[in-house]
Coordinates of C-alpha atoms in Angstrom, one line a residue:
M109 CA 31.0 98.6 96.5
A110 CA 32.9 100.9 94.2
S111 CA 36.7 100.4 94.2
A112 CA 37.5 104.0 95.2
T113 CA 36.2 105.9 98.2
S114 CA 34.2 109.1 97.5
S115 CA 35.2 111.9 99.9
T116 CA 32.7 114.7 100.2
V117 CA 32.6 117.9 102.0
D118 CA 29.3 119.5 103.0
D119 CA 28.8 122.8 101.3
R120 CA 26.8 124.7 103.9
P121 CA 26.8 128.3 105.1
G122 CA 29.0 129.1 108.1
G123 CA 31.1 126.0 107.5
A124 CA 34.0 127.5 105.7
D125 CA 36.2 128.7 108.6
V126 CA 38.8 126.0 109.1
H127 CA 40.9 128.0 111.6
L128 CA 41.0 127.1 115.2
P129 CA 39.5 129.7 117.5
D130 CA 42.1 131.7 119.5
T131 CA 40.6 130.4 122.7
A132 CA 41.5 126.8 121.9
Q133 CA 43.5 125.2 124.7
D134 CA 42.7 121.4 124.8
L135 CA 42.4 119.5 121.5
V136 CA 40.6 116.2 122.0
K137 CA 40.0 113.3 119.6
I138 CA 36.6 111.7 120.1
L139 CA 35.1 108.7 118.3
I140 CA 31.5 108.8 117.2
T141 CA 30.7 105.2 116.8
G142 CA 27.8 102.8 116.7
P143 CA 26.2 100.2 114.4
F144 CA 25.3 100.7 110.8
G145 CA 22.6 103.3 110.1
V146 CA 22.5 104.6 113.7
G147 CA 23.1 108.3 112.7
K148 CA 26.8 108.9 113.2
T149 CA 27.2 110.9 110.0
T150 CA 24.1 112.9 110.8
L151 CA 25.4 113.8 114.2
I152 CA 28.7 115.0 113.0
R153 CA 27.0 117.0 110.2
S154 CA 24.7 118.6 112.7
V155 CA 27.4 119.9 115.1
S156 CA 30.5 120.5 113.1
E157 CA 31.7 124.1 112.9
I158 CA 33.7 123.2 109.8
R159 CA 32.5 121.6 106.6
P160 CA 32.4 117.9 107.6
L161 CA 34.3 115.4 105.6
H162 CA 32.4 112.2 104.7
T163 CA 33.6 109.1 102.9
E164 CA 30.4 107.5 101.7
E165 CA 29.5 105.1 98.9
Q166 CA 26.2 103.9 97.6
L167 CA 24.9 100.6 99.0
T168 CA 24.8 98.0 96.3
E169 CA 23.2 94.6 95.9
A170 CA 26.5 93.0 96.7
S171 CA 26.9 94.8 100.0
A172 CA 23.3 93.9 100.9
Q173 CA 24.5 90.3 101.1
V174 CA 26.9 91.1 103.9
D175 CA 25.4 94.2 105.7
D176 CA 22.5 93.7 108.0
L177 CA 19.8 96.1 106.7
S178 CA 17.2 95.2 109.3
G179 CA 15.5 98.4 110.4
V180 CA 17.4 100.6 108.0
R181 CA 16.0 99.5 104.6
D182 CA 15.7 103.2 103.5
K183 CA 19.4 103.8 103.9
S184 CA 21.1 104.2 100.5
T185 CA 24.7 105.1 101.5
T186 CA 27.3 104.0 104.0
T187 CA 30.6 105.3 105.5
V188 CA 33.5 103.3 104.2
A189 CA 36.4 105.1 106.0
I190 CA 35.7 108.0 108.3
D191 CA 33.5 111.0 108.9
F192 CA 35.3 114.0 110.3
G193 CA 34.2 117.2 112.0
R194 CA 35.2 119.7 114.6
I195 CA 33.4 121.5 117.4
S196 CA 34.6 124.1 119.9
L197 CA 33.2 123.9 123.4
P198 CA 33.3 126.5 126.3
G199 CA 36.5 126.6 128.2
G200 CA 38.8 126.3 125.2
V201 CA 38.1 122.6 124.6
V202 CA 38.0 121.6 120.9
L203 CA 36.7 118.2 119.9
Y204 CA 37.8 116.5 116.7
L205 CA 35.1 114.1 115.8
F206 CA 36.0 110.9 114.0
G207 CA 33.0 108.8 112.8
T208 CA 33.7 105.1 112.4
P209 CA 32.1 102.7 109.9
G210 CA 29.4 100.6 111.5
Q211 CA 29.9 97.2 109.7
E212 CA 32.1 94.3 110.8
R213 CA 33.7 94.2 107.4
F214 CA 35.4 97.5 108.2
R215 CA 36.8 96.2 111.5
P216 CA 40.5 96.5 110.3
L217 CA 40.0 100.3 110.1
W218 CA 38.7 100.6 113.6
D219 CA 41.9 100.3 115.5
D220 CA 43.6 102.9 113.3
I221 CA 40.7 105.3 113.6
A222 CA 40.6 104.8 117.4
Y223 CA 44.3 105.4 117.9
G224 CA 44.9 108.5 120.1
A225 CA 41.2 109.0 120.9
L226 CA 40.4 110.0 124.5
G227 CA 36.8 108.7 124.5
A228 CA 33.9 107.6 122.4
L229 CA 30.2 108.5 122.0
V230 CA 28.3 105.3 121.2
L231 CA 25.1 105.9 119.3
V232 CA 22.3 103.3 119.9
D233 CA 19.1 102.7 118.1
A234 CA 16.4 101.5 120.5
R235 CA 14.7 99.6 117.7
R236 CA 17.6 97.3 117.3
I237 CA 19.6 97.3 120.6
G238 CA 21.4 94.1 119.8
A239 CA 23.1 95.7 116.8
S240 CA 25.2 97.7 119.3
F241 CA 26.7 94.9 121.2
D242 CA 29.7 94.4 118.8
V243 CA 30.6 98.1 118.8
L244 CA 30.3 98.3 122.6
G245 CA 32.7 95.3 122.8
L246 CA 35.2 97.0 120.5
V247 CA 35.1 100.2 122.6
E248 CA 35.6 98.3 125.8
E249 CA 38.4 96.3 124.3
T250 CA 40.3 99.5 123.6
G251 CA 39.7 100.7 127.2
L252 CA 38.2 104.0 126.0
P253 CA 35.9 105.8 128.4
Y254 CA 32.5 106.2 126.6
A255 CA 29.0 107.5 126.9
V256 CA 25.9 106.0 125.3
A257 CA 23.4 108.1 123.4
F258 CA 20.1 106.7 122.2
N259 CA 19.3 108.4 118.9
T260 CA 15.6 109.1 118.8
F261 CA 14.0 107.7 115.7
P262 CA 10.3 108.5 115.1
D263 CA 9.2 104.9 115.4
A264 CA 11.5 103.9 118.3
P265 CA 9.8 102.2 121.2
R266 CA 9.0 104.5 124.1
H267 CA 8.0 102.0 126.8
H268 CA 11.5 101.1 128.0
T269 CA 12.6 102.6 131.2
P270 CA 16.2 103.9 131.5
E271 CA 16.9 101.1 133.9
Q272 CA 15.7 98.5 131.3
L273 CA 17.8 100.1 128.6
R274 CA 20.9 100.2 130.8
A275 CA 20.4 96.6 131.7
A276 CA 19.9 95.6 128.0
L277 CA 23.3 97.1 127.2
D278 CA 24.9 95.8 130.4
L279 CA 26.3 99.2 131.1
E280 CA 28.3 100.0 134.2
P281 CA 26.4 102.4 136.6
T282 CA 29.0 105.1 136.0
T283 CA 28.6 105.0 132.2
P284 CA 26.6 108.1 131.0
M285 CA 23.4 107.2 129.1
V286 CA 21.4 109.9 127.4
T287 CA 19.0 110.4 124.5
C288 CA 19.6 112.7 121.6
D289 CA 18.3 113.7 118.2
A290 CA 21.3 113.4 115.9
R291 CA 19.7 115.8 113.4
E292 CA 19.5 118.6 116.0
A293 CA 22.8 120.4 116.9
D294 CA 21.8 121.4 120.5
S295 CA 20.7 117.8 121.3
S296 CA 23.9 116.3 119.8
V297 CA 26.1 118.8 121.7
D298 CA 24.4 117.8 124.9
A299 CA 25.3 114.2 124.2
L300 CA 28.9 115.2 123.6
L301 CA 29.0 117.3 126.8
A302 CA 27.9 114.2 128.7
L303 CA 30.9 112.4 127.3
V304 CA 33.3 115.3 128.0
Q305 CA 32.1 115.4 131.6
H306 CA 32.6 111.7 131.9
L307 CA 36.2 112.1 130.6
I308 CA 36.9 114.8 133.1
D309 CA 35.5 112.6 135.9
H310 CA 37.5 109.6 134.5
N311 CA 40.8 111.6 134.3
P312 CA 40.6 114.4 136.9
P313 CA 43.3 117.1 136.6
P314 CA 46.4 116.6 138.9
E315 CA 46.3 118.4 142.2
P316 CA 48.4 121.6 142.2
R317 CA 51.6 121.3 144.1

C-alpha cells in the first residue's frame, strides 16, 4: 500500500450541488458496510446526490498477502479510510452515507467511522456468504440496527431460497433482508429505504402528550 491515502471526488453531472435541500429535517448517519469487494463504493456512487468522496488505493502484491481475494480477483483498488455520499429521501430525511473498509486490517478505523451512526446497511455477496460473518459481528457488537442487502452479481447462485440465506447468516426474523444491484440507483435506494423503515420501527416516535 502507498503511504498516503488518495482522496478522490467523482466528477459527474448533477453532483456539484453540495447544499442541503430546504426540506431537510432529519439528518441521519448511516454505515454502508460489508466485506472486501462487495460493492459498498459502487452503491454510494450510484445514489449520492453530491459528488462522492472516495479514499481508494491500488491493491499491491504486498496487500494480496493479507487480503482475501477469493471471488474478487478482478478488483484492483480498495477503500482505505471511508467512502462518503449523501442522499435526500421523501419526508425531509437526509442520509449521510459512510462506507467502511472491508478488511480486518482496517478494524481500528471501524469504531471511529461507526460513532454516531443510527444504523447500517450490510452488503452481502451470495458467492461468498462466509466473508460477511466478521462484519455482521462488528455491527451486532455496536448494537446498531441493520438491514442486509444481497448485491446481485452476474454469477451469483440463484438456487438459494430467502429462508436458506437468512439461516446461513443467522439473522433475526425482524432483520430486513433484500436484494439490490449496487450499480443501479433505484435498486440501491430501495435497500436504503428498507433500512430506514427498520430504524423507524426500531425507534418509534414518542407518543404526543
